[in-house]
Amino acid sequence: MQDRSLSRRTVLASATVVAASATGVVGVTVTPAVAHKRDSRLKKIISKMSIEAKIGQLFVPYFYGTSATSPSQFDQDRNLREIGVRTVAELIAKYHLGGVIYFSGWANNIQDPRQVADLTNGVQRASLALPTPIPSLISIDQEHGANVRIGSGATQLPGAMALGAGRSLSDARTAGRISGTELAALGIHQNFAPVADVNVNPANPIINVRSFGADAREVGRMVAAQVTGYQQAGVVACAKHFPGHGDTGEDSHTGLPVITHTREEWDRIDAPPFKAAIAAGVDSIMTAHLQVPALDPSNEPATLSPTILQGVLREELGFDGVIVTDALNMRGVRTKYGDDRVPVLALKAGVDQLLFPPDIDVAYNGVLAAVRTGEITEARLDESVLRILRVKDKVGLLSGSPYISPKEVDRVVGARKHQLAAARIAERTTTLLVNEDEALPLRRRQKKLLVVGASPAFPTDATRTTVPELAKAFDELGYSTTQLATGRAPDAAKIDEAVAAAQGRDAVVVTTDNVGVTSAQRTLVSRLLATGVPVVHLAVRNPYDVAHLGDVPASLVSYCWTEVELHAAARVIAGRVEPRGKLPVPIQRADDPTKVLFRSGHGLSYDD
């Protein structure tokens, strides 16, 4: 116990943050002299660490449960079955972990802000009980929009493509700062956002609306703004997925995509947002599990490619921050090597953090074996541990208590001023694509509405779905609404039911979600148009839906289906606010993809 206490004092005493404090601005330029002094302090900490502790600092695994020490029996059983321990506290102790990642839903880590704060405090108590007590860098994927982990109680913000439609660097920066402020209040100091991929492929199954758009320069500007916002709030931002995942028709969760861009195309399309992120001082960059022959003819996945990570990212682009893998349980990185070799090869390629190994024991011991045989040197471990400690130092984790105050959680997370700012930002992103004969805004006499169509569940709450929430938004604006969720694949009976429900209504608002060439949603919209009742179309995810729907008199896109976007869309349709969004991607014609239906930058207002 005496040695442990001494080590704790050493960590705290030696970790005065130079660039920022936990409440200060992160991203301030550090002079070489100051950086050298900081690194000297951190190297003293590293010198006291065992090999096992150094390896543990590199891993960021998942776990089950809402509590660090007393999750439900169900979650304890899942932990025991999959990771060999019952709780995350035991996991941290066994593998000397440097961090963990929170997930909602399947992992059951997140219920509400107070519970997350308690979980964080439990994680940090476990981390500070280690032989070398270094606080955990707790991570999350809180991109907003389509990819949200903390829902209930936290401020929901428009996602990347919506912000791209807003074209406001101030709004992108503010959204990052609000999100970062709430994450920091929960003790989460690494967010795997923003997405820096340029979505030039409308069929991209994994990036899509998670991207800011299809123009590399505009995406770069937005990425830099979000990096600044997050890091001003004391959160480590992470630009992803290097070297670029925007032009693929395959999901790297299930396969190994190939990016066929030439080197010139990569320089022009994929590289600019990552260069912008680096110029903005981004602290971490996530790799992609895909092949880019123009960058590495060996066709190693980028995550395992020294040519891409050391040669391009470190040497050409000059990035010396933390490189983190995309999740190591994804098929894209497991196609050629076993789970014991993947983390070893990633480290040899230049990675620092190993995210979400499918089997932490296999991965950890694979790295340990590589160190013991000399395949990975201790000096190589020290390089990555130093980078990780730098960001822990930078966000204030080493300069004081890492514990979270419940009062601060209540004051900050979901604060009214944050909610109001999010609502105003969302209004500026809603995009009006079609408005024939001034179909919108709705007339004063059009009070009886049918809200119908695809009704995907909220990203973090399956009990809340799109159509009821949109109907609620119109009810709050004084409309009398009838609602009918028909799903993404309505059958003939459901379509007939929708047509019948439209009778006697003053207008129909029909939602769509990922309409394709053979989608039954096309039939639904066509049949509703044939009723003669005025129809307003709202794409709640992809802006590309409108290309498949024929001559709709009014069409808008919200880019996502969470509460903040749906309520903003309702206010735009009702005429309470002007539509201001501009398409951040072009929309090709469905019958001839070589021709553009709506160019990037298109977006109507009610004055047009």
Coordinates of C-alpha atoms in Angstrom, one line a residue:
M1 CA 0.0 0.0 0.0
Q2 CA 2.9 2.4 0.8
D3 CA 4.3 2.0 -2.8
R4 CA 0.9 2.5 -4.3
S5 CA 0.3 5.7 -2.4
L6 CA 3.7 7.0 -3.3
S7 CA 3.0 6.3 -7.0
R8 CA -0.3 8.1 -6.8
R9 CA 1.4 11.2 -5.3
T10 CA 4.1 11.0 -8.0
V11 CA 1.5 11.0 -10.8
L12 CA -0.4 13.9 -9.4
A13 CA 2.6 16.0 -8.4
S14 CA 4.3 15.5 -11.7
A15 CA 1.4 16.2 -14.0
T16 CA 0.8 20.0 -14.0
V17 CA -1.0 20.7 -17.2
V18 CA 0.7 23.3 -19.3
A19 CA -1.5 23.5 -22.4
A20 CA -4.8 23.3 -20.5
S21 CA -6.7 22.4 -17.4
A22 CA -9.8 20.3 -17.1
T23 CA -11.9 23.5 -17.5
G24 CA -9.6 25.4 -19.8
V25 CA -9.0 25.5 -23.5
V26 CA -7.5 22.4 -25.1
G27 CA -5.6 22.9 -28.4
V28 CA -3.3 25.7 -27.3
T29 CA 0.1 25.6 -29.0
V30 CA 2.8 24.3 -26.8
T31 CA 6.4 25.6 -27.2
P32 CA 9.2 23.1 -27.7
A33 CA 10.7 23.9 -24.3
V34 CA 7.4 23.4 -22.6
A35 CA 6.7 20.2 -24.5
H36 CA 10.1 18.9 -23.5
K37 CA 9.5 19.6 -19.9
R38 CA 6.1 18.0 -20.0
D39 CA 7.5 14.9 -21.7
S40 CA 10.2 14.6 -19.1
R41 CA 7.6 14.5 -16.4
L42 CA 5.5 11.9 -18.2
K43 CA 8.6 9.8 -19.0
K44 CA 9.2 9.6 -15.2
I45 CA 5.7 8.1 -14.9
I46 CA 6.4 5.6 -17.7
S47 CA 9.7 4.6 -16.1
K48 CA 7.8 3.3 -13.0
M49 CA 5.4 1.2 -15.1
S50 CA 5.8 -2.6 -15.7
I51 CA 5.6 -4.0 -19.2
E52 CA 2.2 -5.3 -18.4
A53 CA 1.0 -1.8 -17.3
K54 CA 2.4 -0.3 -20.5
I55 CA 0.6 -2.8 -22.7
G56 CA -2.6 -2.2 -20.7
Q57 CA -2.4 1.6 -21.4
L58 CA -2.8 0.8 -25.1
F59 CA -6.1 -1.1 -24.9
V60 CA -9.7 0.4 -25.0
P61 CA -12.1 -2.6 -24.6
Y62 CA -15.8 -2.8 -24.2
F63 CA -17.7 -4.3 -21.3
Y64 CA -21.3 -4.9 -20.2
G65 CA -23.2 -3.1 -17.5
T66 CA -24.2 0.2 -15.9
S67 CA -22.0 -0.1 -12.9
A68 CA -18.2 -0.6 -12.5
T69 CA -18.6 -3.0 -9.6
S70 CA -22.2 -4.2 -9.3
P71 CA -23.8 -4.6 -12.7
S72 CA -26.9 -6.8 -13.1
Q73 CA -26.4 -10.5 -12.9
F74 CA -27.3 -10.7 -16.6
D75 CA -24.4 -8.3 -17.4
Q76 CA -22.0 -10.1 -15.0
D77 CA -22.7 -13.3 -16.8
R78 CA -22.1 -11.7 -20.2
N79 CA -18.9 -10.2 -19.0
L80 CA -17.7 -13.5 -17.5
R81 CA -18.6 -15.4 -20.7
E82 CA -17.0 -12.9 -23.1
I83 CA -14.1 -11.2 -21.3
G84 CA -13.4 -13.6 -18.4
V85 CA -14.3 -11.3 -15.5
R86 CA -17.6 -10.1 -13.9
T87 CA -17.1 -6.4 -13.9
V88 CA -15.2 -3.6 -15.6
A89 CA -13.4 -2.9 -12.3
E90 CA -12.0 -6.5 -12.5
L91 CA -11.2 -6.0 -16.2
I92 CA -9.2 -2.9 -15.4
A93 CA -7.3 -4.6 -12.6
K94 CA -6.5 -7.7 -14.7
Y95 CA -5.2 -5.9 -17.8
H96 CA -3.9 -2.6 -16.3
L97 CA -6.2 -0.8 -18.8
G98 CA -5.6 2.8 -19.9
G99 CA -9.2 3.3 -21.0
V100 CA -12.6 1.8 -21.8
I101 CA -15.3 2.7 -24.2
Y102 CA -19.0 3.2 -23.4
F103 CA -21.9 2.0 -25.6
S104 CA -25.6 2.2 -25.2
G105 CA -28.0 -0.5 -26.2
W106 CA -26.2 -3.8 -26.5
A107 CA -23.5 -3.1 -23.9
N108 CA -26.0 -1.5 -21.5
N109 CA -23.4 1.1 -20.3
I110 CA -25.7 4.1 -20.6
Q111 CA -29.1 4.8 -19.0
D112 CA -29.1 8.4 -18.0
P113 CA -26.4 11.1 -17.1
R114 CA -26.4 10.5 -13.4
Q115 CA -25.8 6.8 -13.9
V116 CA -23.0 7.5 -16.4
A117 CA -21.3 9.7 -13.9
D118 CA -21.5 6.9 -11.3
L119 CA -20.1 4.5 -13.8
T120 CA -17.3 6.9 -14.6
N121 CA -16.4 7.3 -10.9
G122 CA -16.3 3.6 -10.5
V123 CA -14.0 3.2 -13.5
Q124 CA -11.7 5.8 -12.2
R125 CA -11.6 4.3 -8.7
A126 CA -10.5 1.0 -10.3
S127 CA -7.9 2.8 -12.4
L128 CA -6.4 4.5 -9.4
A129 CA -6.2 1.2 -7.5
L130 CA -3.7 -0.1 -10.0
P131 CA 0.0 -0.4 -9.0
T132 CA 0.7 2.6 -11.2
P133 CA -2.5 4.6 -10.6
I134 CA -3.2 6.5 -13.8
P135 CA -6.8 7.6 -14.6
S136 CA -8.6 6.1 -17.5
L137 CA -9.2 7.9 -20.7
I138 CA -12.9 7.0 -21.2
S139 CA -14.1 7.0 -24.8
I140 CA -17.4 7.1 -26.7
D141 CA -18.8 7.4 -30.2
Q142 CA -21.0 10.5 -29.7
E143 CA -21.1 11.8 -33.3
H144 CA -24.8 13.0 -33.0
G145 CA -27.3 12.6 -35.7
A146 CA -27.4 8.9 -36.8
N147 CA -24.7 7.8 -34.4
V148 CA -25.5 8.7 -30.8
R149 CA -24.7 6.8 -27.5
I150 CA -26.0 9.2 -24.8
G151 CA -29.6 10.0 -25.5
S152 CA -32.0 10.6 -22.7
G153 CA -31.0 13.6 -20.6
A154 CA -28.2 14.9 -22.8
T155 CA -28.5 17.5 -25.5
Q156 CA -29.2 16.0 -29.0
L157 CA -27.5 17.9 -31.8
P158 CA -27.7 17.7 -35.6
G159 CA -25.3 15.2 -37.2
A160 CA -22.5 15.8 -39.6
M161 CA -24.4 16.0 -42.9
A162 CA -27.0 18.2 -41.3
L163 CA -24.2 20.6 -40.2
G164 CA -22.8 20.4 -43.7
A165 CA -26.1 21.6 -45.0
G166 CA -26.1 24.4 -42.5
R167 CA -22.8 25.6 -44.0
S168 CA -22.0 27.4 -40.7
L169 CA -18.5 27.0 -39.1
S170 CA -19.8 28.7 -36.0
D171 CA -22.7 26.2 -35.7
A172 CA -20.3 23.2 -36.2
R173 CA -17.9 24.6 -33.6
T174 CA -20.8 25.3 -31.2
A175 CA -22.2 21.8 -31.6
G176 CA -18.8 20.3 -30.9
R177 CA -18.3 22.6 -27.8
I178 CA -21.8 21.8 -26.4
S179 CA -21.3 18.0 -26.9
G180 CA -17.8 18.2 -25.5
T181 CA -18.8 20.2 -22.5
E182 CA -21.5 17.6 -21.6
L183 CA -19.2 14.7 -22.2
A184 CA -16.5 16.2 -20.0
A185 CA -19.0 16.8 -17.3
L186 CA -19.7 13.0 -17.4
G187 CA -15.9 12.3 -17.2
I188 CA -15.7 11.2 -20.9
H189 CA -12.6 12.7 -22.3
Q190 CA -12.2 11.1 -25.7
N191 CA -14.9 11.3 -28.4
F192 CA -14.5 9.4 -31.7
A193 CA -15.7 12.3 -33.7
P194 CA -15.8 14.1 -36.1
V195 CA -16.1 12.0 -39.2
A196 CA -13.6 13.3 -41.8
D197 CA -14.6 11.0 -44.7
V198 CA -15.9 12.7 -47.9
N199 CA -19.1 10.9 -48.9
V200 CA -18.7 10.9 -52.7
N201 CA -20.5 7.6 -53.0
P202 CA -24.3 7.9 -52.5
A203 CA -24.4 4.1 -52.0
N204 CA -21.9 4.2 -49.1
P205 CA -23.6 1.9 -46.5
I206 CA -21.5 2.9 -43.5
I207 CA -20.6 6.6 -43.7
N208 CA -23.4 8.4 -45.6
V209 CA -25.0 11.0 -43.4
R210 CA -22.2 10.6 -40.9
S211 CA -20.1 12.7 -43.3
F212 CA -20.3 16.4 -43.6
G213 CA -20.7 16.1 -47.4
A214 CA -19.1 15.5 -50.8
D215 CA -16.9 18.5 -51.1
A216 CA -13.4 17.9 -49.6
R217 CA -12.8 21.5 -48.9
E218 CA -16.1 22.1 -47.1
V219 CA -15.7 18.8 -45.2
G220 CA -12.3 20.0 -44.1
R221 CA -13.6 23.3 -42.8
M222 CA -16.4 21.6 -40.9
V223 CA -14.0 19.0 -39.4
A224 CA -11.6 21.7 -38.2
A225 CA -14.5 23.6 -36.6
Q226 CA -15.7 20.5 -34.8
V227 CA -12.2 19.6 -33.6
T228 CA -11.8 23.1 -32.2
G229 CA -15.2 22.9 -30.5
Y230 CA -14.6 19.5 -28.8
Q231 CA -11.1 20.4 -27.7
Q232 CA -12.0 23.8 -26.4
A233 CA -14.4 21.8 -24.1
G234 CA -11.6 19.6 -22.8
V235 CA -12.3 16.5 -24.9
V236 CA -9.9 14.7 -27.2
A237 CA -11.4 14.8 -30.7
C238 CA -10.7 12.0 -33.2
A239 CA -10.8 12.5 -36.9
K240 CA -11.9 9.3 -38.7
H241 CA -11.5 7.1 -40.7
F242 CA -8.0 7.5 -42.1
P243 CA -7.1 7.4 -45.0
G244 CA -10.7 7.9 -46.0
H245 CA -13.9 5.8 -46.0
G246 CA -16.1 8.0 -48.2
D247 CA -16.0 6.2 -51.5
T248 CA -16.9 2.6 -50.7
G249 CA -20.0 0.5 -51.4
E250 CA -19.0 -2.0 -48.7
D251 CA -19.2 -1.9 -44.9
S252 CA -15.9 -2.6 -43.2
H253 CA -17.8 -4.1 -40.3
T254 CA -18.6 -7.1 -42.6
G255 CA -15.9 -7.0 -45.3
L256 CA -12.7 -5.5 -46.4
P257 CA -13.5 -2.5 -48.7
V258 CA -11.1 -1.3 -51.4
I259 CA -10.7 2.4 -52.2
T260 CA -9.8 2.6 -55.9
H261 CA -8.8 6.3 -55.9
T262 CA -5.5 7.1 -57.6
R263 CA -2.9 8.9 -55.5
E264 CA -3.9 12.2 -57.2
E265 CA -7.6 11.5 -56.3
W266 CA -6.7 10.6 -52.8
D267 CA -4.8 13.9 -52.4
R268 CA -7.7 15.8 -53.8
I269 CA -10.7 14.0 -52.3
D270 CA -9.7 12.1 -49.1
A271 CA -6.7 13.9 -47.7
P272 CA -7.9 17.5 -47.2
P273 CA -10.2 16.9 -44.2
F274 CA -7.4 15.1 -42.3
K275 CA -4.9 17.8 -43.2
A276 CA -7.5 20.3 -41.9
A277 CA -7.9 18.3 -38.7
I278 CA -4.2 18.2 -38.1
A279 CA -3.8 21.9 -38.7
A280 CA -6.6 22.5 -36.1
G281 CA -4.6 20.5 -33.6
V282 CA -6.6 17.3 -33.5
D283 CA -5.4 15.0 -30.7
S284 CA -6.3 11.6 -32.2
I285 CA -7.0 10.1 -35.6
M286 CA -8.8 6.8 -36.2
T287 CA -7.7 4.3 -38.8
A288 CA -10.0 2.6 -41.4
H289 CA -10.1 -1.1 -42.1
L290 CA -9.8 -0.9 -45.8
Q291 CA -7.3 -1.3 -48.7
V292 CA -5.9 1.7 -50.6
P293 CA -3.6 0.3 -53.3
A294 CA -2.6 3.7 -54.4
L295 CA -1.1 4.3 -51.0
D296 CA 0.1 0.8 -50.2
P297 CA 0.4 -1.7 -53.1
S298 CA 0.8 -4.5 -50.6
N299 CA -3.0 -4.2 -49.9
E300 CA -2.6 -4.5 -46.2
P301 CA -5.6 -2.9 -44.4
A302 CA -4.8 0.7 -43.5
T303 CA -4.9 -0.2 -39.8
L304 CA -2.0 -2.6 -40.3
S305 CA -0.1 -0.7 -42.9
P306 CA 3.2 1.0 -41.9
T307 CA 3.3 2.6 -45.3
I308 CA 0.0 4.3 -44.7
L309 CA 0.3 5.1 -41.0
Q310 CA 4.0 5.8 -40.6
G311 CA 4.7 6.9 -44.2
V312 CA 1.7 9.0 -45.1
L313 CA 0.0 10.0 -41.8
R314 CA 3.1 10.5 -39.6
E315 CA 5.8 11.5 -42.1
E316 CA 3.9 13.2 -45.0
L317 CA 1.1 14.8 -43.0
G318 CA 3.1 15.4 -39.9
F319 CA 0.7 14.0 -37.3
D320 CA 2.3 13.1 -34.0
G321 CA -0.9 12.6 -31.9
V322 CA -2.6 9.4 -30.9
I323 CA -3.5 6.9 -33.7
V324 CA -6.4 4.7 -32.7
T325 CA -7.6 1.7 -34.6
D326 CA -11.2 1.4 -35.6
A327 CA -12.9 -1.4 -33.7
L328 CA -10.7 -4.6 -33.9
N329 CA -13.8 -6.8 -33.9
M330 CA -14.7 -5.7 -37.4
R331 CA -14.4 -8.1 -40.3
G332 CA -12.3 -5.7 -42.4
V333 CA -9.3 -6.1 -40.1
R334 CA -9.7 -9.8 -39.3
T335 CA -9.7 -11.2 -42.9
K336 CA -6.0 -12.0 -43.1
Y337 CA -4.7 -12.5 -39.5
G338 CA -5.8 -14.0 -36.2
D339 CA -7.0 -11.9 -33.3
D340 CA -3.6 -12.4 -31.5
R341 CA -1.7 -11.0 -34.4
V342 CA -3.9 -8.0 -35.4
P343 CA -3.0 -5.8 -32.4
V344 CA 0.7 -6.7 -32.8
L345 CA 0.7 -5.7 -36.5
A346 CA -1.3 -2.6 -35.7
L347 CA 1.4 -1.5 -33.2
K348 CA 4.1 -2.2 -35.7
A349 CA 2.3 -0.1 -38.2
G350 CA 2.3 2.9 -35.9
V351 CA -1.0 2.6 -33.9
D352 CA -1.1 3.8 -30.3
Q353 CA -4.6 2.8 -29.0
L354 CA -6.1 -0.6 -29.7
L355 CA -9.9 -0.2 -29.7
F356 CA -12.5 -2.9 -29.0
P357 CA -10.5 -6.2 -29.4
P358 CA -13.0 -9.1 -29.9
D359 CA -11.1 -11.0 -27.2
I360 CA -9.1 -8.8 -24.8
D361 CA -7.2 -11.8 -23.3
V362 CA -6.1 -13.0 -26.7
A363 CA -5.2 -9.5 -27.9
Y364 CA -3.4 -8.5 -24.7
N365 CA -1.4 -11.7 -24.5
G366 CA -0.6 -11.5 -28.2
V367 CA 1.1 -8.1 -27.6
L368 CA 2.8 -9.4 -24.4
A369 CA 4.3 -12.3 -26.3
A370 CA 5.5 -10.0 -29.0
V371 CA 7.3 -7.9 -26.5
R372 CA 8.8 -10.8 -24.7
T373 CA 10.2 -12.2 -28.0
G374 CA 11.5 -8.8 -29.0
E375 CA 9.2 -8.4 -32.0
I376 CA 8.0 -5.3 -30.3
T377 CA 10.5 -3.4 -28.2
E378 CA 9.8 -1.7 -24.9
A379 CA 10.9 1.5 -26.5
R380 CA 8.1 1.1 -29.1
L381 CA 5.6 0.7 -26.2
D382 CA 7.0 3.8 -24.5
E383 CA 6.3 5.8 -27.7
S384 CA 2.6 5.0 -27.6
V385 CA 2.2 5.3 -23.9
L386 CA 3.8 8.7 -24.0
R387 CA 1.3 9.9 -26.6
I388 CA -1.6 8.5 -24.6
L389 CA -0.3 10.2 -21.4
R390 CA 0.1 13.5 -23.2
V391 CA -3.6 13.6 -24.0
K392 CA -4.5 12.5 -20.5
D393 CA -2.4 15.3 -19.2
K394 CA -3.8 17.8 -21.7
V395 CA -7.4 17.2 -20.6
G396 CA -6.6 17.4 -17.0
L397 CA -6.8 13.8 -15.9
L398 CA -3.4 13.8 -14.4
S399 CA -3.6 17.2 -12.6
G400 CA -6.4 16.6 -10.1
S401 CA -9.3 14.4 -9.2
P402 CA -10.8 12.5 -12.2
Y403 CA -14.1 12.0 -10.3
I404 CA -17.4 13.5 -11.4
S405 CA -19.6 15.8 -9.3
P406 CA -23.3 14.9 -9.6
K407 CA -24.2 18.5 -9.2
E408 CA -22.0 19.4 -12.2
V409 CA -23.8 16.7 -14.2
D410 CA -27.2 18.2 -13.3
R411 CA -26.0 21.7 -14.1
V412 CA -24.3 21.0 -17.5
V413 CA -25.8 17.9 -19.2
G414 CA -28.9 18.8 -21.1
A415 CA -28.8 22.4 -19.9
R416 CA -31.6 24.5 -21.3
K417 CA -29.2 26.9 -23.1
H418 CA -27.7 23.9 -24.8
Q419 CA -31.1 22.6 -25.9
L420 CA -32.1 26.0 -27.3
A421 CA -28.8 26.3 -29.2
A422 CA -29.3 22.8 -30.7
A423 CA -32.8 23.7 -31.8
R424 CA -31.7 26.8 -33.6
I425 CA -28.8 25.0 -35.3
A426 CA -31.2 22.3 -36.5
E427 CA -33.5 24.9 -38.0
R428 CA -30.6 26.2 -40.0
T429 CA -29.9 22.7 -41.4
T430 CA -33.3 21.6 -42.7
T431 CA -33.2 21.7 -46.5
L432 CA -36.1 22.4 -48.8
L433 CA -35.5 20.6 -52.1
V434 CA -38.8 21.0 -53.9
N435 CA -41.6 23.5 -53.5
E436 CA -44.0 23.5 -56.5
D437 CA -46.6 26.1 -56.6
E438 CA -45.6 27.3 -53.1
A439 CA -46.9 24.1 -51.5
L440 CA -45.0 25.2 -48.4
P441 CA -45.3 26.5 -45.8
L442 CA -48.6 25.0 -44.9
R443 CA -51.6 27.3 -45.1
R444 CA -53.4 28.4 -42.0
R445 CA -56.5 26.4 -43.1
Q446 CA -54.4 23.2 -43.4
K447 CA -54.7 22.1 -39.8
K448 CA -55.7 18.5 -40.1
L449 CA -52.6 16.5 -40.9
L450 CA -51.8 12.8 -41.6
V451 CA -48.2 12.0 -40.6
V452 CA -47.3 8.7 -42.2
G453 CA -44.4 6.7 -43.5
A454 CA -41.1 5.1 -42.4
S455 CA -40.7 5.4 -38.7
P456 CA -37.1 4.3 -37.6
A457 CA -36.5 4.1 -33.9
F458 CA -34.3 6.8 -32.3
P459 CA -30.6 5.9 -32.3
T460 CA -30.5 5.5 -28.5
D461 CA -34.1 4.7 -27.6
A462 CA -36.1 2.1 -29.5
T463 CA -39.2 3.0 -27.6
R464 CA -39.3 6.3 -29.5
T465 CA -39.9 6.3 -33.2
T466 CA -40.1 8.9 -36.0
V467 CA -43.7 9.2 -37.0
P468 CA -45.1 9.6 -33.4
E469 CA -42.4 12.2 -32.6
L470 CA -43.1 14.1 -35.8
A471 CA -46.8 14.0 -35.1
K472 CA -46.1 15.3 -31.6
A473 CA -44.1 18.2 -33.0
F474 CA -47.0 19.2 -35.2
D475 CA -49.5 18.9 -32.3
E476 CA -47.3 21.2 -30.3
L477 CA -47.6 23.7 -33.1
G478 CA -51.4 23.7 -33.0
Y479 CA -52.2 21.1 -35.7
S480 CA -54.6 18.2 -35.4
T481 CA -52.7 15.1 -36.4
T482 CA -53.4 11.5 -37.2
Q483 CA -50.4 9.2 -37.4
L484 CA -49.7 5.9 -39.1
A485 CA -46.3 4.3 -39.2
T486 CA -45.9 2.1 -42.3
G487 CA -42.3 1.1 -42.0
R488 CA -39.5 1.0 -44.6
A489 CA -41.2 -1.9 -46.5
P490 CA -45.0 -1.3 -46.4
D491 CA -47.1 -4.1 -47.8
A492 CA -50.2 -3.6 -50.0
A493 CA -52.5 -3.7 -46.9
K494 CA -50.5 -1.0 -45.1
I495 CA -50.4 1.2 -48.2
D496 CA -54.2 0.9 -48.5
E497 CA -54.6 1.8 -44.9
A498 CA -52.5 4.9 -45.4
V499 CA -54.5 6.0 -48.5
A500 CA -57.7 5.6 -46.5
A501 CA -56.3 7.6 -43.6
A502 CA -55.5 10.5 -46.0
Q503 CA -59.1 11.0 -46.7
G504 CA -60.5 14.1 -45.1
R505 CA -57.0 15.4 -44.2
D506 CA -55.9 18.9 -45.2
A507 CA -52.3 17.6 -46.0
V508 CA -50.2 14.6 -45.7
V509 CA -46.6 14.6 -44.4
V510 CA -44.9 11.4 -45.5
T511 CA -41.5 10.3 -44.2
T512 CA -39.1 8.1 -46.1
D513 CA -35.9 6.3 -45.0
N514 CA -33.4 5.0 -47.5
V515 CA -35.6 4.7 -50.6
G516 CA -34.2 2.5 -53.3
V517 CA -35.1 1.5 -56.8
T518 CA -37.3 -1.4 -55.6
S519 CA -38.5 0.2 -52.4
A520 CA -42.2 -0.1 -51.5
Q521 CA -41.9 3.4 -50.1
R522 CA -42.1 4.6 -53.7
T523 CA -45.5 3.0 -54.1
L524 CA -46.7 4.5 -50.8
V525 CA -45.8 8.0 -51.9
S526 CA -47.3 7.5 -55.4
R527 CA -50.6 6.3 -54.0
L528 CA -50.7 9.2 -51.6
L529 CA -50.1 11.7 -54.4
A530 CA -53.0 10.1 -56.3
T531 CA -55.5 10.9 -53.5
G532 CA -55.3 14.6 -54.4
V533 CA -54.6 15.5 -50.8
P534 CA -51.5 17.9 -50.7
V535 CA -48.4 15.8 -49.9
V536 CA -45.2 16.9 -48.2
H537 CA -42.3 14.6 -48.4
L538 CA -39.6 14.5 -45.6
A539 CA -36.5 12.3 -46.0
V540 CA -35.5 11.6 -42.5
R541 CA -32.1 10.2 -43.3
N542 CA -30.7 10.3 -46.9
P543 CA -31.1 13.3 -49.1
Y544 CA -31.0 10.9 -52.1
D545 CA -34.5 9.6 -51.4
V546 CA -36.2 12.3 -53.5
A547 CA -34.6 11.0 -56.7
H548 CA -36.8 7.9 -56.5
L549 CA -40.1 9.5 -55.8
G550 CA -41.2 11.2 -59.0
D551 CA -43.0 14.6 -59.0
V552 CA -43.6 15.3 -55.3
P553 CA -44.8 18.9 -54.9
A554 CA -42.8 19.5 -51.7
S555 CA -39.8 17.7 -50.5
L556 CA -37.4 18.3 -47.5
V557 CA -34.6 16.5 -45.9
S558 CA -33.7 16.5 -42.2
Y559 CA -30.6 14.2 -42.4
C560 CA -31.6 12.3 -39.3
W561 CA -34.6 11.4 -37.3
T562 CA -33.8 12.4 -33.7
E563 CA -36.1 14.8 -31.8
V564 CA -34.1 17.9 -32.5
E565 CA -34.1 17.4 -36.3
L566 CA -37.8 16.3 -36.5
H567 CA -39.1 19.2 -34.5
A568 CA -37.0 21.6 -36.6
A569 CA -38.4 20.1 -39.8
A570 CA -42.0 20.5 -38.4
R571 CA -41.3 24.2 -37.7
V572 CA -40.0 24.7 -41.2
I573 CA -43.0 22.9 -42.8
A574 CA -45.4 25.0 -40.7
G575 CA -43.6 28.2 -41.7
R576 CA -42.5 29.1 -38.2
V577 CA -38.9 29.4 -39.5
E578 CA -37.4 29.7 -43.0
P579 CA -35.7 26.7 -44.6
R580 CA -32.0 27.6 -44.8
G581 CA -30.1 24.4 -45.5
K582 CA -28.2 23.8 -48.7
L583 CA -27.4 20.3 -50.0
P584 CA -23.8 19.3 -49.0
V585 CA -23.9 16.5 -51.6
P586 CA -25.2 16.3 -55.2
I587 CA -28.3 14.1 -55.9
Q588 CA -28.1 12.1 -59.1
R589 CA -31.2 11.2 -61.2
A590 CA -32.4 7.7 -60.4
D591 CA -32.9 6.8 -64.1
D592 CA -29.5 8.2 -65.2
P593 CA -26.9 8.5 -62.4
T594 CA -24.6 10.4 -64.8
K595 CA -26.9 13.4 -64.6
V596 CA -27.5 15.6 -61.6
L597 CA -31.0 16.2 -60.3
F598 CA -30.0 18.6 -57.6
R599 CA -26.5 20.1 -57.4
S600 CA -24.6 20.5 -54.2
G601 CA -25.5 23.8 -52.7
H602 CA -29.2 23.6 -53.8
G603 CA -31.7 24.6 -51.2
L604 CA -34.9 26.7 -51.5
S605 CA -36.3 29.3 -49.2
Y606 CA -39.9 30.6 -49.0
D607 CA -38.8 33.7 -50.8
D608 CA -37.7 31.8 -53.9

